[in-house]
Structures are given as structure tokens and as C-alpha cells.
Amino acid sequence: LTLHYNSRIWSRRNNQVAFDAITGFPAPGYSLGFGRILFYDVGSGGNPTGKFMWVENDGTRHYLGTGTYMGSGYASGGPYETSDGSHIVHNGNAQHGGTLTYPDGTSVSITLVNNRLLPTTINDRNGNYIQVAYKPDCFLVGEELFCGYFSPIALDYVIDTLGRRIECQYDSSYRLIAITSPGFGGTTQNPVTNTLVQFDYQTTTPVYSFSGLTVERAPWTGLRLKH
């Protein structure tokens, strides 16, 4: 896992600008995870046409091509291939996901999680794999459904090739505060864990002004990553 940061968190399209357009995690401008596929500029109808884009874990964008939401069947659609020299191929659709393949044989299973197209398994050509789980966007407390507390791309845990479980810890405000891994010693009932990294936040009040541009997604007064 690598935490990436891009300070250019305004996106412009024609004369419109948006703040943190694809929603950073664990805070605006940041990327912690394994990438995602975006389906955007979606048309109308029961099986609308849209554009597919693969966003790598460091934020690099790769346009895949144009296709339909459902494809022609379950997990079908494509193949879509990048034209930027990376030769990344995606087979799938926006309804269920699919498989992303790299020239070196790495394959990424894309699954619809929290209404986002996210990697859930990454396999290399030697048979090694990584499994990725995410926090639920909605959860039940008794008979009441709560939604929108965790980020829809918030990591829950990662199981690496050696079977180690790397976990993300959250506070009562659903903010990522630490990442832990198995330590030495302990038992199944009382495991030992190592804290690899900690996060804390600060409250900010954004100030912005653009000449001749319309803000279609404005920054909110809220928490930003501090340390």
C-alpha cells in the first residue's frame, strides 16, 4: 500500500470546475488503494452508453473506450484497450465489473462495490494474488439502514500473497486513523498487531474564487489530512 497525493484537486471541463472530482481517500487529493474504474458521461435509456476510464492507484488516468452499462450479458462488454501505449485491456461492464489485464500478465478482478467499480483480487502471472475488501457504504443497526458514513472506496482489509491480513482502523467519525499488520507471537484468540502508520486530521474552511468559471462541485468545510 502506498499513499499518493496530488495537490491539483480541481478538475476542469469546459467552463466548469469541480473539487475532488473522483473523491480522494482518506482525504481530498489522496489515493490509498488499488485504483478504480470510472463510468462517466453516461447517456440515457435502459442500457446507456458511457465512457470507461481506469484510474491507477497513483491517480494516473487511462481512457479505455466507450461501451454500454450492461454490455450484452453478465460481466460482458469490450474488450476495451487503452491507446496511450500502456496496452491495458478491460473486459466487462459497469453493471457487474469485469477483468483488467496488463501486458505483463497481471490481472485485476473488478467488482461493483458500494456502487463503485473497484479491484477485489489482483493476480500476477506466477499465481500470487492479493485480496482487497472495502467498508460497506450502508449497514444495518437493528432494523434501521444507515448510509454514507464511510467513504465508498474506504479500505477494510488487504490479504497479501503470504496470507497476512493488513487492516484499516477507523474512529467513531468513520475516519481512517491507522493501518495495522500481524505481529510476532500471540495466539489466535489474542493476536499481536503492529501499527504501521497513523493518520490525524484538521478542520479547514476552503476559500476559492474563479473568474469566468462555474463551480459545479464546491469544496465543503470539513476535515483534511494533517499528519
JSON list of C-alpha atoms in Angstrom, two decimals:
[
{"chain": "A", "resi": 1, "resn": "LEU", "atom": "CA", "xyz": [0.00, 0.00, 0.00]},
{"chain": "A", "resi": 2, "resn": "THR", "atom": "CA", "xyz": [1.26, 3.44, -0.95]},
{"chain": "A", "resi": 3, "resn": "LEU", "atom": "CA", "xyz": [-0.38, 6.74, -0.06]},
{"chain": "A", "resi": 4, "resn": "HIS", "atom": "CA", "xyz": [-0.25, 9.05, -3.08]},
{"chain": "A", "resi": 5, "resn": "TYR", "atom": "CA", "xyz": [-1.04, 12.77, -3.10]},
{"chain": "A", "resi": 6, "resn": "ASN", "atom": "CA", "xyz": [-1.87, 15.14, -5.94]},
{"chain": "A", "resi": 7, "resn": "SER", "atom": "CA", "xyz": [-2.30, 18.77, -4.87]},
{"chain": "A", "resi": 8, "resn": "ARG", "atom": "CA", "xyz": [-4.16, 19.61, -8.10]},
{"chain": "A", "resi": 9, "resn": "ILE", "atom": "CA", "xyz": [-7.54, 18.71, -6.70]},
{"chain": "A", "resi": 10, "resn": "TRP", "atom": "CA", "xyz": [-9.63, 20.92, -9.01]},
{"chain": "A", "resi": 11, "resn": "SER", "atom": "CA", "xyz": [-10.78, 19.36, -12.28]},
{"chain": "A", "resi": 12, "resn": "ARG", "atom": "CA", "xyz": [-11.92, 21.46, -15.23]},
{"chain": "A", "resi": 13, "resn": "ARG", "atom": "CA", "xyz": [-14.30, 20.52, -18.02]},
{"chain": "A", "resi": 14, "resn": "ASN", "atom": "CA", "xyz": [-15.04, 23.33, -20.47]},
{"chain": "A", "resi": 15, "resn": "ASN", "atom": "CA", "xyz": [-16.01, 26.26, -18.22]},
{"chain": "A", "resi": 16, "resn": "GLN", "atom": "CA", "xyz": [-16.96, 24.13, -15.21]},
{"chain": "A", "resi": 17, "resn": "VAL", "atom": "CA", "xyz": [-14.68, 23.14, -12.34]},
{"chain": "A", "resi": 18, "resn": "ALA", "atom": "CA", "xyz": [-15.14, 20.51, -9.64]},
{"chain": "A", "resi": 19, "resn": "PHE", "atom": "CA", "xyz": [-13.37, 19.99, -6.34]},
{"chain": "A", "resi": 20, "resn": "ASP", "atom": "CA", "xyz": [-12.02, 16.48, -5.65]},
{"chain": "A", "resi": 21, "resn": "ALA", "atom": "CA", "xyz": [-14.00, 15.19, -8.62]},
{"chain": "A", "resi": 22, "resn": "ILE", "atom": "CA", "xyz": [-13.45, 11.45, -8.09]},
{"chain": "A", "resi": 23, "resn": "THR", "atom": "CA", "xyz": [-13.38, 11.61, -4.27]},
{"chain": "A", "resi": 24, "resn": "GLY", "atom": "CA", "xyz": [-9.98, 11.06, -2.71]},
{"chain": "A", "resi": 25, "resn": "PHE", "atom": "CA", "xyz": [-9.34, 8.64, 0.15]},
{"chain": "A", "resi": 26, "resn": "PRO", "atom": "CA", "xyz": [-8.60, 9.06, 3.02]},
{"chain": "A", "resi": 27, "resn": "ALA", "atom": "CA", "xyz": [-8.95, 12.79, 2.23]},
{"chain": "A", "resi": 28, "resn": "PRO", "atom": "CA", "xyz": [-9.26, 15.06, -0.83]},
{"chain": "A", "resi": 29, "resn": "GLY", "atom": "CA", "xyz": [-6.29, 14.74, -3.16]},
{"chain": "A", "resi": 30, "resn": "TYR", "atom": "CA", "xyz": [-5.10, 11.44, -1.69]},
{"chain": "A", "resi": 31, "resn": "SER", "atom": "CA", "xyz": [-5.19, 7.95, -3.10]},
{"chain": "A", "resi": 32, "resn": "LEU", "atom": "CA", "xyz": [-4.74, 4.87, -0.92]},
{"chain": "A", "resi": 33, "resn": "GLY", "atom": "CA", "xyz": [-5.75, 1.59, -2.52]},
{"chain": "A", "resi": 34, "resn": "PHE", "atom": "CA", "xyz": [-5.50, -0.24, -5.82]},
{"chain": "A", "resi": 35, "resn": "GLY", "atom": "CA", "xyz": [-7.26, 2.03, -8.30]},
{"chain": "A", "resi": 36, "resn": "ARG", "atom": "CA", "xyz": [-10.78, 2.05, -9.73]},
{"chain": "A", "resi": 37, "resn": "ILE", "atom": "CA", "xyz": [-12.74, 2.19, -12.99]},
{"chain": "A", "resi": 38, "resn": "LEU", "atom": "CA", "xyz": [-14.97, 5.18, -13.73]},
{"chain": "A", "resi": 39, "resn": "PHE", "atom": "CA", "xyz": [-18.03, 5.03, -15.97]},
{"chain": "A", "resi": 40, "resn": "TYR", "atom": "CA", "xyz": [-18.88, 8.63, -16.91]},
{"chain": "A", "resi": 41, "resn": "ASP", "atom": "CA", "xyz": [-20.61, 10.82, -19.48]},
{"chain": "A", "resi": 42, "resn": "VAL", "atom": "CA", "xyz": [-23.47, 8.33, -19.21]},
{"chain": "A", "resi": 43, "resn": "GLY", "atom": "CA", "xyz": [-26.29, 8.64, -21.70]},
{"chain": "A", "resi": 44, "resn": "SER", "atom": "CA", "xyz": [-29.96, 7.82, -21.28]},
{"chain": "A", "resi": 45, "resn": "GLY", "atom": "CA", "xyz": [-32.06, 4.69, -21.72]},
{"chain": "A", "resi": 46, "resn": "GLY", "atom": "CA", "xyz": [-32.25, 1.28, -20.13]},
{"chain": "A", "resi": 47, "resn": "ASN", "atom": "CA", "xyz": [-28.71, 0.32, -21.19]},
{"chain": "A", "resi": 48, "resn": "PRO", "atom": "CA", "xyz": [-26.97, 3.69, -21.57]},
{"chain": "A", "resi": 49, "resn": "THR", "atom": "CA", "xyz": [-23.69, 4.30, -23.34]},
{"chain": "A", "resi": 50, "resn": "GLY", "atom": "CA", "xyz": [-20.80, 5.82, -21.42]},
{"chain": "A", "resi": 51, "resn": "LYS", "atom": "CA", "xyz": [-17.02, 6.08, -21.23]},
{"chain": "A", "resi": 52, "resn": "PHE", "atom": "CA", "xyz": [-14.73, 3.79, -19.24]},
{"chain": "A", "resi": 53, "resn": "MET", "atom": "CA", "xyz": [-11.57, 5.06, -17.56]},
{"chain": "A", "resi": 54, "resn": "TRP", "atom": "CA", "xyz": [-9.07, 3.15, -15.41]},
{"chain": "A", "resi": 55, "resn": "VAL", "atom": "CA", "xyz": [-7.59, 5.27, -12.59]},
{"chain": "A", "resi": 56, "resn": "GLU", "atom": "CA", "xyz": [-4.44, 3.65, -11.21]},
{"chain": "A", "resi": 57, "resn": "ASN", "atom": "CA", "xyz": [-3.54, 3.68, -7.53]},
{"chain": "A", "resi": 58, "resn": "ASP", "atom": "CA", "xyz": [-1.27, 6.70, -8.05]},
{"chain": "A", "resi": 59, "resn": "GLY", "atom": "CA", "xyz": [-4.05, 8.63, -9.81]},
{"chain": "A", "resi": 60, "resn": "THR", "atom": "CA", "xyz": [-2.85, 8.09, -13.40]},
{"chain": "A", "resi": 61, "resn": "ARG", "atom": "CA", "xyz": [-5.82, 8.05, -15.80]},
{"chain": "A", "resi": 62, "resn": "HIS", "atom": "CA", "xyz": [-6.13, 5.64, -18.72]},
{"chain": "A", "resi": 63, "resn": "TYR", "atom": "CA", "xyz": [-9.06, 6.06, -21.12]},
{"chain": "A", "resi": 64, "resn": "LEU", "atom": "CA", "xyz": [-10.37, 2.60, -22.07]},
{"chain": "A", "resi": 65, "resn": "GLY", "atom": "CA", "xyz": [-13.13, 3.36, -24.53]},
{"chain": "A", "resi": 66, "resn": "THR", "atom": "CA", "xyz": [-16.89, 3.70, -24.97]},
{"chain": "A", "resi": 67, "resn": "GLY", "atom": "CA", "xyz": [-19.40, 0.97, -24.13]},
{"chain": "A", "resi": 68, "resn": "THR", "atom": "CA", "xyz": [-22.77, 0.27, -22.58]},
{"chain": "A", "resi": 69, "resn": "TYR", "atom": "CA", "xyz": [-23.72, -0.03, -18.92]},
{"chain": "A", "resi": 70, "resn": "MET", "atom": "CA", "xyz": [-24.81, -3.68, -19.09]},
{"chain": "A", "resi": 71, "resn": "GLY", "atom": "CA", "xyz": [-22.85, -4.89, -22.10]},
{"chain": "A", "resi": 72, "resn": "SER", "atom": "CA", "xyz": [-24.53, -7.83, -23.81]},
{"chain": "A", "resi": 73, "resn": "GLY", "atom": "CA", "xyz": [-24.73, -10.12, -20.75]},
{"chain": "A", "resi": 74, "resn": "TYR", "atom": "CA", "xyz": [-23.31, -10.76, -17.30]},
{"chain": "A", "resi": 75, "resn": "ALA", "atom": "CA", "xyz": [-19.80, -9.32, -16.91]},
{"chain": "A", "resi": 76, "resn": "SER", "atom": "CA", "xyz": [-19.60, -8.93, -20.68]},
{"chain": "A", "resi": 77, "resn": "GLY", "atom": "CA", "xyz": [-18.55, -5.97, -22.76]},
{"chain": "A", "resi": 78, "resn": "GLY", "atom": "CA", "xyz": [-15.44, -4.91, -24.55]},
{"chain": "A", "resi": 79, "resn": "PRO", "atom": "CA", "xyz": [-12.68, -5.67, -24.90]},
{"chain": "A", "resi": 80, "resn": "TYR", "atom": "CA", "xyz": [-11.63, -2.08, -24.25]},
{"chain": "A", "resi": 81, "resn": "GLU", "atom": "CA", "xyz": [-7.95, -1.23, -24.69]},
{"chain": "A", "resi": 82, "resn": "THR", "atom": "CA", "xyz": [-6.01, 1.89, -23.81]},
{"chain": "A", "resi": 83, "resn": "SER", "atom": "CA", "xyz": [-4.47, 3.84, -26.69]},
{"chain": "A", "resi": 84, "resn": "ASP", "atom": "CA", "xyz": [-1.74, 5.57, -24.65]},
{"chain": "A", "resi": 85, "resn": "GLY", "atom": "CA", "xyz": [0.87, 2.84, -25.08]},
{"chain": "A", "resi": 86, "resn": "SER", "atom": "CA", "xyz": [0.09, 1.03, -21.81]},
{"chain": "A", "resi": 87, "resn": "HIS", "atom": "CA", "xyz": [-1.97, -1.67, -23.62]},
{"chain": "A", "resi": 88, "resn": "ILE", "atom": "CA", "xyz": [-4.24, -2.30, -20.63]},
{"chain": "A", "resi": 89, "resn": "VAL", "atom": "CA", "xyz": [-7.32, -4.30, -21.63]},
{"chain": "A", "resi": 90, "resn": "HIS", "atom": "CA", "xyz": [-10.68, -4.39, -19.84]},
{"chain": "A", "resi": 91, "resn": "ASN", "atom": "CA", "xyz": [-13.40, -6.97, -20.42]},
{"chain": "A", "resi": 92, "resn": "GLY", "atom": "CA", "xyz": [-16.61, -6.20, -18.55]},
{"chain": "A", "resi": 93, "resn": "ASN", "atom": "CA", "xyz": [-19.32, -3.65, -17.99]},
{"chain": "A", "resi": 94, "resn": "ALA", "atom": "CA", "xyz": [-20.44, -1.02, -15.49]},
{"chain": "A", "resi": 95, "resn": "GLN", "atom": "CA", "xyz": [-23.24, -3.15, -14.03]},
{"chain": "A", "resi": 96, "resn": "HIS", "atom": "CA", "xyz": [-21.12, -6.00, -12.67]},
{"chain": "A", "resi": 97, "resn": "GLY", "atom": "CA", "xyz": [-17.45, -5.22, -13.33]},
{"chain": "A", "resi": 98, "resn": "GLY", "atom": "CA", "xyz": [-15.05, -7.50, -15.17]},
{"chain": "A", "resi": 99, "resn": "THR", "atom": "CA", "xyz": [-11.32, -8.15, -15.56]},
{"chain": "A", "resi": 100, "resn": "LEU", "atom": "CA", "xyz": [-8.50, -5.73, -16.27]},
{"chain": "A", "resi": 101, "resn": "THR", "atom": "CA", "xyz": [-5.34, -7.23, -17.84]},
{"chain": "A", "resi": 102, "resn": "TYR", "atom": "CA", "xyz": [-1.83, -5.79, -18.09]},
{"chain": "A", "resi": 103, "resn": "PRO", "atom": "CA", "xyz": [0.78, -6.76, -20.74]},
{"chain": "A", "resi": 104, "resn": "ASP", "atom": "CA", "xyz": [2.94, -8.44, -18.05]},
{"chain": "A", "resi": 105, "resn": "GLY", "atom": "CA", "xyz": [0.16, -10.90, -17.25]},
{"chain": "A", "resi": 106, "resn": "THR", "atom": "CA", "xyz": [-1.21, -9.16, -14.15]},
{"chain": "A", "resi": 107, "resn": "SER", "atom": "CA", "xyz": [-4.99, -9.40, -13.97]},
{"chain": "A", "resi": 108, "resn": "VAL", "atom": "CA", "xyz": [-7.28, -7.33, -11.78]},
{"chain": "A", "resi": 109, "resn": "SER", "atom": "CA", "xyz": [-10.79, -8.51, -10.91]},
{"chain": "A", "resi": 110, "resn": "ILE", "atom": "CA", "xyz": [-13.15, -5.52, -10.89]},
{"chain": "A", "resi": 111, "resn": "THR", "atom": "CA", "xyz": [-16.32, -5.81, -8.81]},
{"chain": "A", "resi": 112, "resn": "LEU", "atom": "CA", "xyz": [-19.22, -3.41, -8.20]},
{"chain": "A", "resi": 113, "resn": "VAL", "atom": "CA", "xyz": [-18.75, -2.45, -4.52]},
{"chain": "A", "resi": 114, "resn": "ASN", "atom": "CA", "xyz": [-20.70, 0.41, -2.91]},
{"chain": "A", "resi": 115, "resn": "ASN", "atom": "CA", "xyz": [-21.82, 1.37, -6.43]},
{"chain": "A", "resi": 116, "resn": "ARG", "atom": "CA", "xyz": [-18.16, 1.77, -7.45]},
{"chain": "A", "resi": 117, "resn": "LEU", "atom": "CA", "xyz": [-16.08, -0.38, -9.82]},
{"chain": "A", "resi": 118, "resn": "LEU", "atom": "CA", "xyz": [-13.23, -1.45, -7.53]},
{"chain": "A", "resi": 119, "resn": "PRO", "atom": "CA", "xyz": [-10.43, -4.06, -7.60]},
{"chain": "A", "resi": 120, "resn": "THR", "atom": "CA", "xyz": [-11.11, -7.02, -5.30]},
{"chain": "A", "resi": 121, "resn": "THR", "atom": "CA", "xyz": [-8.42, -9.50, -6.43]},
{"chain": "A", "resi": 122, "resn": "ILE", "atom": "CA", "xyz": [-5.08, -8.89, -8.12]},
{"chain": "A", "resi": 123, "resn": "ASN", "atom": "CA", "xyz": [-3.21, -11.87, -9.65]},
{"chain": "A", "resi": 124, "resn": "ASP", "atom": "CA", "xyz": [0.25, -11.91, -11.18]},
{"chain": "A", "resi": 125, "resn": "ARG", "atom": "CA", "xyz": [1.43, -14.36, -13.86]},
{"chain": "A", "resi": 126, "resn": "ASN", "atom": "CA", "xyz": [3.15, -16.54, -11.22]},
{"chain": "A", "resi": 127, "resn": "GLY", "atom": "CA", "xyz": [-0.04, -17.26, -9.30]},
{"chain": "A", "resi": 128, "resn": "ASN", "atom": "CA", "xyz": [0.49, -14.81, -6.45]},
{"chain": "A", "resi": 129, "resn": "TYR", "atom": "CA", "xyz": [-2.57, -12.81, -5.51]},
{"chain": "A", "resi": 130, "resn": "ILE", "atom": "CA", "xyz": [-3.83, -10.01, -3.27]},
{"chain": "A", "resi": 131, "resn": "GLN", "atom": "CA", "xyz": [-7.40, -9.81, -1.97]},
{"chain": "A", "resi": 132, "resn": "VAL", "atom": "CA", "xyz": [-8.99, -6.46, -1.18]},
{"chain": "A", "resi": 133, "resn": "ALA", "atom": "CA", "xyz": [-12.11, -5.75, 0.93]},
{"chain": "A", "resi": 134, "resn": "TYR", "atom": "CA", "xyz": [-13.90, -2.45, 1.45]},
{"chain": "A", "resi": 135, "resn": "LYS", "atom": "CA", "xyz": [-16.03, -0.93, 4.19]},
{"chain": "A", "resi": 136, "resn": "PRO", "atom": "CA", "xyz": [-19.77, -1.10, 3.45]},
{"chain": "A", "resi": 137, "resn": "ASP", "atom": "CA", "xyz": [-21.34, 2.16, 2.35]},
{"chain": "A", "resi": 138, "resn": "CYS", "atom": "CA", "xyz": [-24.57, 1.11, 4.09]},
{"chain": "A", "resi": 139, "resn": "PHE", "atom": "CA", "xyz": [-25.08, -1.03, 7.19]},
{"chain": "A", "resi": 140, "resn": "LEU", "atom": "CA", "xyz": [-27.94, -2.16, 9.41]},
{"chain": "A", "resi": 141, "resn": "VAL", "atom": "CA", "xyz": [-28.32, -1.26, 13.08]},
{"chain": "A", "resi": 142, "resn": "GLY", "atom": "CA", "xyz": [-31.30, -3.27, 14.25]},
{"chain": "A", "resi": 143, "resn": "GLU", "atom": "CA", "xyz": [-33.85, -2.69, 11.51]},
{"chain": "A", "resi": 144, "resn": "GLU", "atom": "CA", "xyz": [-32.57, 0.75, 10.52]},
{"chain": "A", "resi": 145, "resn": "LEU", "atom": "CA", "xyz": [-30.33, 1.26, 7.48]},
{"chain": "A", "resi": 146, "resn": "PHE", "atom": "CA", "xyz": [-27.52, 3.80, 7.71]},
{"chain": "A", "resi": 147, "resn": "CYS", "atom": "CA", "xyz": [-25.69, 5.01, 4.58]},
{"chain": "A", "resi": 148, "resn": "GLY", "atom": "CA", "xyz": [-22.98, 7.48, 3.66]},
{"chain": "A", "resi": 149, "resn": "TYR", "atom": "CA", "xyz": [-20.78, 7.19, 6.74]},
{"chain": "A", "resi": 150, "resn": "PHE", "atom": "CA", "xyz": [-17.72, 5.50, 5.27]},
{"chain": "A", "resi": 151, "resn": "SER", "atom": "CA", "xyz": [-16.20, 6.66, 2.03]},
{"chain": "A", "resi": 152, "resn": "PRO", "atom": "CA", "xyz": [-17.50, 4.33, -0.73]},
{"chain": "A", "resi": 153, "resn": "ILE", "atom": "CA", "xyz": [-13.88, 3.44, -1.53]},
{"chain": "A", "resi": 154, "resn": "ALA", "atom": "CA", "xyz": [-12.73, 3.06, 2.09]},
{"chain": "A", "resi": 155, "resn": "LEU", "atom": "CA", "xyz": [-10.48, 0.01, 2.53]},
{"chain": "A", "resi": 156, "resn": "ASP", "atom": "CA", "xyz": [-11.39, -2.57, 5.17]},
{"chain": "A", "resi": 157, "resn": "TYR", "atom": "CA", "xyz": [-8.51, -5.02, 4.87]},
{"chain": "A", "resi": 158, "resn": "VAL", "atom": "CA", "xyz": [-6.00, -6.48, 2.41]},
{"chain": "A", "resi": 159, "resn": "ILE", "atom": "CA", "xyz": [-4.79, -10.08, 2.44]},
{"chain": "A", "resi": 160, "resn": "ASP", "atom": "CA", "xyz": [-1.38, -10.35, 0.78]},
{"chain": "A", "resi": 161, "resn": "THR", "atom": "CA", "xyz": [0.32, -13.23, -1.02]},
{"chain": "A", "resi": 162, "resn": "LEU", "atom": "CA", "xyz": [1.64, -14.73, 2.24]},
{"chain": "A", "resi": 163, "resn": "GLY", "atom": "CA", "xyz": [-1.79, -14.68, 3.85]},
{"chain": "A", "resi": 164, "resn": "ARG", "atom": "CA", "xyz": [-1.12, -11.71, 6.11]},
{"chain": "A", "resi": 165, "resn": "ARG", "atom": "CA", "xyz": [-4.12, -9.53, 6.87]},
{"chain": "A", "resi": 166, "resn": "ILE", "atom": "CA", "xyz": [-3.41, -5.80, 6.75]},
{"chain": "A", "resi": 167, "resn": "GLU", "atom": "CA", "xyz": [-6.30, -3.91, 8.37]},
{"chain": "A", "resi": 168, "resn": "CYS", "atom": "CA", "xyz": [-7.52, -0.32, 8.26]},
{"chain": "A", "resi": 169, "resn": "GLN", "atom": "CA", "xyz": [-8.70, 1.11, 11.59]},
{"chain": "A", "resi": 170, "resn": "TYR", "atom": "CA", "xyz": [-11.34, 3.83, 11.81]},
{"chain": "A", "resi": 171, "resn": "ASP", "atom": "CA", "xyz": [-12.53, 6.14, 14.59]},
{"chain": "A", "resi": 172, "resn": "SER", "atom": "CA", "xyz": [-16.11, 6.88, 15.65]},
{"chain": "A", "resi": 173, "resn": "SER", "atom": "CA", "xyz": [-16.33, 9.54, 12.91]},
{"chain": "A", "resi": 174, "resn": "TYR", "atom": "CA", "xyz": [-15.51, 6.88, 10.25]},
{"chain": "A", "resi": 175, "resn": "ARG", "atom": "CA", "xyz": [-12.09, 8.40, 9.52]},
{"chain": "A", "resi": 176, "resn": "LEU", "atom": "CA", "xyz": [-9.08, 6.23, 8.74]},
{"chain": "A", "resi": 177, "resn": "ILE", "atom": "CA", "xyz": [-6.73, 6.58, 11.74]},
{"chain": "A", "resi": 178, "resn": "ALA", "atom": "CA", "xyz": [-4.29, 3.66, 11.41]},
{"chain": "A", "resi": 179, "resn": "ILE", "atom": "CA", "xyz": [-3.17, 0.67, 9.35]},
{"chain": "A", "resi": 180, "resn": "THR", "atom": "CA", "xyz": [-2.10, -2.45, 11.23]},
{"chain": "A", "resi": 181, "resn": "SER", "atom": "CA", "xyz": [-0.46, -5.75, 10.30]},
{"chain": "A", "resi": 182, "resn": "PRO", "atom": "CA", "xyz": [0.13, -9.06, 12.12]},
{"chain": "A", "resi": 183, "resn": "GLY", "atom": "CA", "xyz": [3.00, -9.05, 14.62]},
{"chain": "A", "resi": 184, "resn": "PHE", "atom": "CA", "xyz": [5.10, -11.87, 16.03]},
{"chain": "A", "resi": 185, "resn": "GLY", "atom": "CA", "xyz": [3.80, -14.02, 18.87]},
{"chain": "A", "resi": 186, "resn": "GLY", "atom": "CA", "xyz": [0.35, -14.07, 20.37]},
{"chain": "A", "resi": 187, "resn": "THR", "atom": "CA", "xyz": [-2.44, -16.56, 19.75]},
{"chain": "A", "resi": 188, "resn": "THR", "atom": "CA", "xyz": [-5.46, -16.82, 17.51]},
{"chain": "A", "resi": 189, "resn": "GLN", "atom": "CA", "xyz": [-7.62, -15.54, 20.36]},
{"chain": "A", "resi": 190, "resn": "ASN", "atom": "CA", "xyz": [-5.17, -12.78, 21.32]},
{"chain": "A", "resi": 191, "resn": "PRO", "atom": "CA", "xyz": [-3.18, -11.82, 18.22]},
{"chain": "A", "resi": 192, "resn": "VAL", "atom": "CA", "xyz": [-0.30, -9.36, 18.24]},
{"chain": "A", "resi": 193, "resn": "THR", "atom": "CA", "xyz": [-0.51, -6.49, 15.76]},
{"chain": "A", "resi": 194, "resn": "ASN", "atom": "CA", "xyz": [1.91, -3.83, 14.58]},
{"chain": "A", "resi": 195, "resn": "THR", "atom": "CA", "xyz": [0.76, -0.31, 13.80]},
{"chain": "A", "resi": 196, "resn": "LEU", "atom": "CA", "xyz": [2.37, 0.60, 10.50]},
{"chain": "A", "resi": 197, "resn": "VAL", "atom": "CA", "xyz": [1.07, 4.15, 10.07]},
{"chain": "A", "resi": 198, "resn": "GLN", "atom": "CA", "xyz": [-1.26, 6.59, 11.83]},
{"chain": "A", "resi": 199, "resn": "PHE", "atom": "CA", "xyz": [-3.37, 9.45, 10.45]},
{"chain": "A", "resi": 200, "resn": "ASP", "atom": "CA", "xyz": [-4.86, 12.55, 12.03]},
{"chain": "A", "resi": 201, "resn": "TYR", "atom": "CA", "xyz": [-6.95, 15.37, 10.62]},
{"chain": "A", "resi": 202, "resn": "GLN", "atom": "CA", "xyz": [-7.73, 19.06, 10.87]},
{"chain": "A", "resi": 203, "resn": "THR", "atom": "CA", "xyz": [-10.80, 21.17, 10.11]},
{"chain": "A", "resi": 204, "resn": "THR", "atom": "CA", "xyz": [-10.43, 23.77, 7.35]},
{"chain": "A", "resi": 205, "resn": "THR", "atom": "CA", "xyz": [-12.64, 26.40, 5.74]},
{"chain": "A", "resi": 206, "resn": "PRO", "atom": "CA", "xyz": [-11.88, 26.48, 1.99]},
{"chain": "A", "resi": 207, "resn": "VAL", "atom": "CA", "xyz": [-11.67, 29.83, 0.21]},
{"chain": "A", "resi": 208, "resn": "TYR", "atom": "CA", "xyz": [-11.86, 29.88, -3.59]},
{"chain": "A", "resi": 209, "resn": "SER", "atom": "CA", "xyz": [-12.72, 32.20, -6.44]},
{"chain": "A", "resi": 210, "resn": "PHE", "atom": "CA", "xyz": [-12.64, 31.62, -10.19]},
{"chain": "A", "resi": 211, "resn": "SER", "atom": "CA", "xyz": [-13.14, 34.16, -12.94]},
{"chain": "A", "resi": 212, "resn": "GLY", "atom": "CA", "xyz": [-15.41, 33.06, -15.77]},
{"chain": "A", "resi": 213, "resn": "LEU", "atom": "CA", "xyz": [-15.83, 29.52, -14.41]},
{"chain": "A", "resi": 214, "resn": "THR", "atom": "CA", "xyz": [-18.80, 27.79, -12.83]},
{"chain": "A", "resi": 215, "resn": "VAL", "atom": "CA", "xyz": [-18.15, 25.66, -9.75]},
{"chain": "A", "resi": 216, "resn": "GLU", "atom": "CA", "xyz": [-20.28, 22.53, -10.15]},
{"chain": "A", "resi": 217, "resn": "ARG", "atom": "CA", "xyz": [-18.85, 20.78, -7.10]},
{"chain": "A", "resi": 218, "resn": "ALA", "atom": "CA", "xyz": [-17.65, 23.13, -4.40]},
{"chain": "A", "resi": 219, "resn": "PRO", "atom": "CA", "xyz": [-15.32, 22.25, -1.51]},
{"chain": "A", "resi": 220, "resn": "TRP", "atom": "CA", "xyz": [-17.01, 21.71, 1.80]},
{"chain": "A", "resi": 221, "resn": "THR", "atom": "CA", "xyz": [-15.97, 22.87, 5.23]},
{"chain": "A", "resi": 222, "resn": "GLY", "atom": "CA", "xyz": [-14.59, 19.72, 6.75]},
{"chain": "A", "resi": 223, "resn": "LEU", "atom": "CA", "xyz": [-11.67, 17.53, 7.59]},
{"chain": "A", "resi": 224, "resn": "ARG", "atom": "CA", "xyz": [-8.37, 17.41, 5.75]},
{"chain": "A", "resi": 225, "resn": "LEU", "atom": "CA", "xyz": [-5.46, 15.09, 6.38]},
{"chain": "A", "resi": 226, "resn": "LYS", "atom": "CA", "xyz": [-2.90, 16.78, 8.68]},
{"chain": "A", "resi": 227, "resn": "HIS", "atom": "CA", "xyz": [-0.19, 14.22, 9.55]}
]
